[in-house]
Amino acid sequence: MNKSEKQTLENRLRWPIIAVSVVIPVVVAVLFSVKLKDFGIEVEPLSFLPPIYAGINGLTALLLIMGVLAIKNGNQKVHERFMTTAIACSIVFLVMYVAYHMTADSTIYGDVDGNKILDATEKANAGAMRNVYLFILLTHILLSVAIIPLVLITYVRALAMRFDRHRKIAKITFPLWLYVAVTGVLVYLMISPYYAN
């Protein structure tokens, strides 16, 4: 692939990357607010999914670390496989996450009785950990939106063999993506005691 072909691939995929980066968060936000029961579709909550998609987040973090180690050891093919698998895991996570939230109400940190209302006693009992949880959750959500274009641009630059540009953006993408994957596990571990039985 010559230089102009490499630039063409990057340019050709610029608008699709922008479109995907906008559409995914919008669709997820819309689907997150849609409950199947509101349309008369009675489905049991898919309560088995949260530990699975938390595990997928953990696997994604591991794949990212192994991918970076592979490229540091000069193994480009293995690096590419790890990163492609990490992207696939992120897609599977997203599908499971949306499916769960379309069938179940959101869980509130500290809501011990599961009535979807955080009373003064529950709030006091949750204490400062509730603020820690909310901070982790908020940064997780915001960065999960931000990494969509970063991951796509990083991946496309590798496909286009623009490795100088790939390395520059990968230095930003990797820590943010790793943070999102790790905090996805933390969010699950923190909120899971409050899931409805």
Coordinates of C-alpha atoms in Angstrom, one line a residue:
M1 CA 0.0 0.0 0.0
N2 CA 1.6 3.3 -1.1
K3 CA 1.4 6.6 0.8
S4 CA -1.6 8.0 -1.1
E5 CA -3.5 4.7 -0.7
K6 CA -2.9 4.8 3.1
Q7 CA -4.1 8.4 3.3
T8 CA -7.1 7.5 1.1
L9 CA -8.2 4.7 3.5
E10 CA -7.9 7.1 6.5
N11 CA -9.8 9.8 4.6
R12 CA -12.4 7.4 3.2
L13 CA -13.2 6.2 6.7
R14 CA -13.2 9.6 8.4
W15 CA -17.0 10.2 8.0
P16 CA -18.1 6.7 8.9
I17 CA -16.0 6.9 12.1
I18 CA -17.7 10.2 13.0
A19 CA -21.1 8.7 12.2
V20 CA -20.5 5.6 14.3
S21 CA -19.1 7.7 17.1
V22 CA -22.3 9.8 17.3
V23 CA -24.8 7.0 16.5
I24 CA -23.6 4.5 19.0
P25 CA -24.0 6.7 22.1
V26 CA -27.3 8.1 20.9
V27 CA -28.7 4.6 20.2
V28 CA -27.5 3.3 23.5
A29 CA -29.0 6.3 25.4
V30 CA -32.3 5.7 23.6
L31 CA -32.3 2.0 24.1
F32 CA -31.2 2.4 27.7
S33 CA -34.5 4.3 28.4
V34 CA -36.6 1.8 26.5
K35 CA -38.1 -1.0 28.6
L36 CA -39.7 -3.9 26.7
K37 CA -42.5 -4.1 29.3
D38 CA -43.6 -0.6 28.2
F39 CA -44.5 -2.1 24.8
G40 CA -46.4 -5.0 26.4
I41 CA -43.5 -7.4 25.9
E42 CA -43.2 -9.3 29.2
V43 CA -39.7 -10.6 29.5
E44 CA -37.9 -11.7 32.7
P45 CA -35.0 -9.4 33.5
L46 CA -31.8 -10.7 32.1
S47 CA -30.2 -10.6 35.6
F48 CA -27.6 -13.2 34.6
L49 CA -25.9 -10.7 32.2
P50 CA -24.2 -8.2 34.6
P51 CA -21.6 -10.6 35.9
I52 CA -21.0 -11.8 32.3
Y53 CA -20.5 -8.3 30.8
A54 CA -18.4 -7.3 33.8
G55 CA -16.2 -10.4 33.1
I56 CA -16.0 -9.3 29.4
N57 CA -14.8 -5.9 30.7
G58 CA -12.1 -7.7 32.7
L59 CA -11.2 -9.8 29.7
T60 CA -11.0 -6.6 27.5
A61 CA -8.5 -5.1 30.0
L62 CA -6.4 -8.2 29.9
L63 CA -6.4 -8.3 26.1
L64 CA -5.4 -4.6 26.0
I65 CA -2.4 -5.2 28.3
M66 CA -1.4 -8.4 26.4
G67 CA -1.7 -6.5 23.1
V68 CA 0.6 -3.7 24.4
L69 CA 3.1 -6.3 25.7
A70 CA 3.0 -8.1 22.3
I71 CA 3.8 -4.9 20.3
K72 CA 6.6 -4.0 22.8
N73 CA 8.1 -7.4 22.1
G74 CA 7.8 -6.7 18.4
N75 CA 5.0 -9.2 17.7
Q76 CA 2.7 -7.2 15.4
K77 CA 0.4 -10.1 14.4
V78 CA -0.3 -11.1 18.0
H79 CA -0.8 -7.4 18.9
E80 CA -3.3 -7.1 16.1
R81 CA -5.2 -10.2 17.2
F82 CA -5.4 -9.0 20.8
M83 CA -6.7 -5.6 19.8
T84 CA -9.2 -6.9 17.3
T85 CA -10.5 -9.3 20.0
A86 CA -10.7 -6.4 22.5
I87 CA -12.9 -4.5 20.0
A88 CA -15.1 -7.6 19.6
C89 CA -15.4 -7.9 23.4
S90 CA -16.4 -4.3 23.6
I91 CA -19.1 -4.8 21.1
V92 CA -20.4 -8.0 22.9
F93 CA -20.4 -6.0 26.1
L94 CA -22.4 -3.2 24.6
V95 CA -25.1 -5.6 23.2
M96 CA -25.4 -7.4 26.6
Y97 CA -25.5 -4.1 28.5
V98 CA -28.3 -2.7 26.4
A99 CA -30.2 -6.0 26.5
Y100 CA -30.0 -6.1 30.3
H101 CA -31.2 -2.5 30.7
M102 CA -34.1 -3.0 28.3
T103 CA -35.4 -5.8 30.6
A104 CA -34.5 -4.5 34.0
D105 CA -34.8 -1.2 36.0
S106 CA -31.7 0.6 36.9
T107 CA -30.2 -0.2 40.3
I108 CA -29.5 2.7 42.7
Y109 CA -26.3 2.5 44.8
G110 CA -27.3 2.2 48.4
D111 CA -30.9 1.2 47.8
V112 CA -30.9 -1.8 50.2
D113 CA -34.6 -2.5 50.1
G114 CA -34.7 -2.3 46.3
N115 CA -37.7 0.1 46.1
K116 CA -35.9 2.4 43.7
I117 CA -36.0 5.2 46.3
L118 CA -32.9 6.2 48.2
D119 CA -34.2 7.3 51.6
A120 CA -32.1 9.3 54.1
T121 CA -31.1 6.2 56.1
E122 CA -29.9 4.3 53.0
K123 CA -28.0 7.4 51.8
A124 CA -26.4 7.8 55.2
N125 CA -25.5 4.1 55.3
A126 CA -24.0 4.3 51.8
G127 CA -21.8 7.2 53.0
A128 CA -18.8 8.5 51.1
M129 CA -18.6 5.3 49.1
R130 CA -21.7 6.4 47.2
N131 CA -19.8 9.5 46.0
V132 CA -16.8 7.3 45.0
Y133 CA -19.2 5.0 43.1
L134 CA -20.9 7.9 41.3
F135 CA -17.5 9.4 40.4
I136 CA -16.2 6.1 38.9
L137 CA -19.6 5.6 37.1
L138 CA -19.6 9.1 35.6
T139 CA -16.0 8.9 34.4
H140 CA -16.6 5.4 33.1
I141 CA -19.6 6.6 31.1
L142 CA -18.1 9.7 29.7
L143 CA -14.8 8.0 28.7
S144 CA -16.7 5.1 27.2
V145 CA -18.3 7.6 24.8
A146 CA -14.9 9.3 24.1
I147 CA -13.0 6.1 23.3
I148 CA -15.3 5.1 20.5
P149 CA -13.7 7.5 17.9
L150 CA -10.3 7.0 19.5
V151 CA -10.4 3.2 19.1
L152 CA -11.8 3.4 15.6
I153 CA -9.1 6.0 14.5
T154 CA -6.4 4.0 16.1
Y155 CA -7.5 0.8 14.4
V156 CA -7.9 2.4 11.0
R157 CA -4.5 3.9 11.2
A158 CA -3.1 0.5 11.8
L159 CA -5.1 -1.0 8.9
A160 CA -3.7 1.8 6.7
M161 CA -0.2 1.0 7.9
R162 CA 0.2 4.6 9.2
F163 CA 2.1 3.2 12.2
D164 CA 3.7 6.6 13.1
R165 CA 0.2 8.1 13.4
H166 CA -1.1 4.9 15.0
R167 CA 1.4 5.0 17.8
K168 CA 0.7 8.7 18.6
I169 CA -3.0 8.1 19.1
A170 CA -2.6 4.7 20.7
K171 CA -0.7 6.4 23.5
I172 CA -4.0 8.2 24.3
T173 CA -6.4 5.5 23.4
F174 CA -4.8 2.7 25.4
P175 CA -4.9 4.2 28.9
L176 CA -8.4 5.6 28.4
W177 CA -9.7 2.3 27.0
L178 CA -8.0 0.4 29.9
Y179 CA -9.6 2.8 32.4
V180 CA -13.1 2.1 30.9
A181 CA -12.6 -1.6 31.0
V182 CA -11.3 -1.7 34.5
T183 CA -13.9 0.7 35.9
G184 CA -16.6 -1.4 34.2
V185 CA -15.6 -4.2 36.5
L186 CA -15.4 -1.9 39.5
V187 CA -18.8 -0.4 38.8
Y188 CA -20.3 -4.0 38.7
L189 CA -18.6 -5.0 41.9
M190 CA -19.8 -1.9 43.7
I191 CA -23.4 -2.0 42.5
S192 CA -24.0 -5.8 42.6
P193 CA -24.9 -6.0 46.3
Y194 CA -27.9 -3.7 45.5
Y195 CA -29.3 -5.7 42.5
A196 CA -32.8 -6.9 43.1
N197 CA -33.1 -10.6 44.1

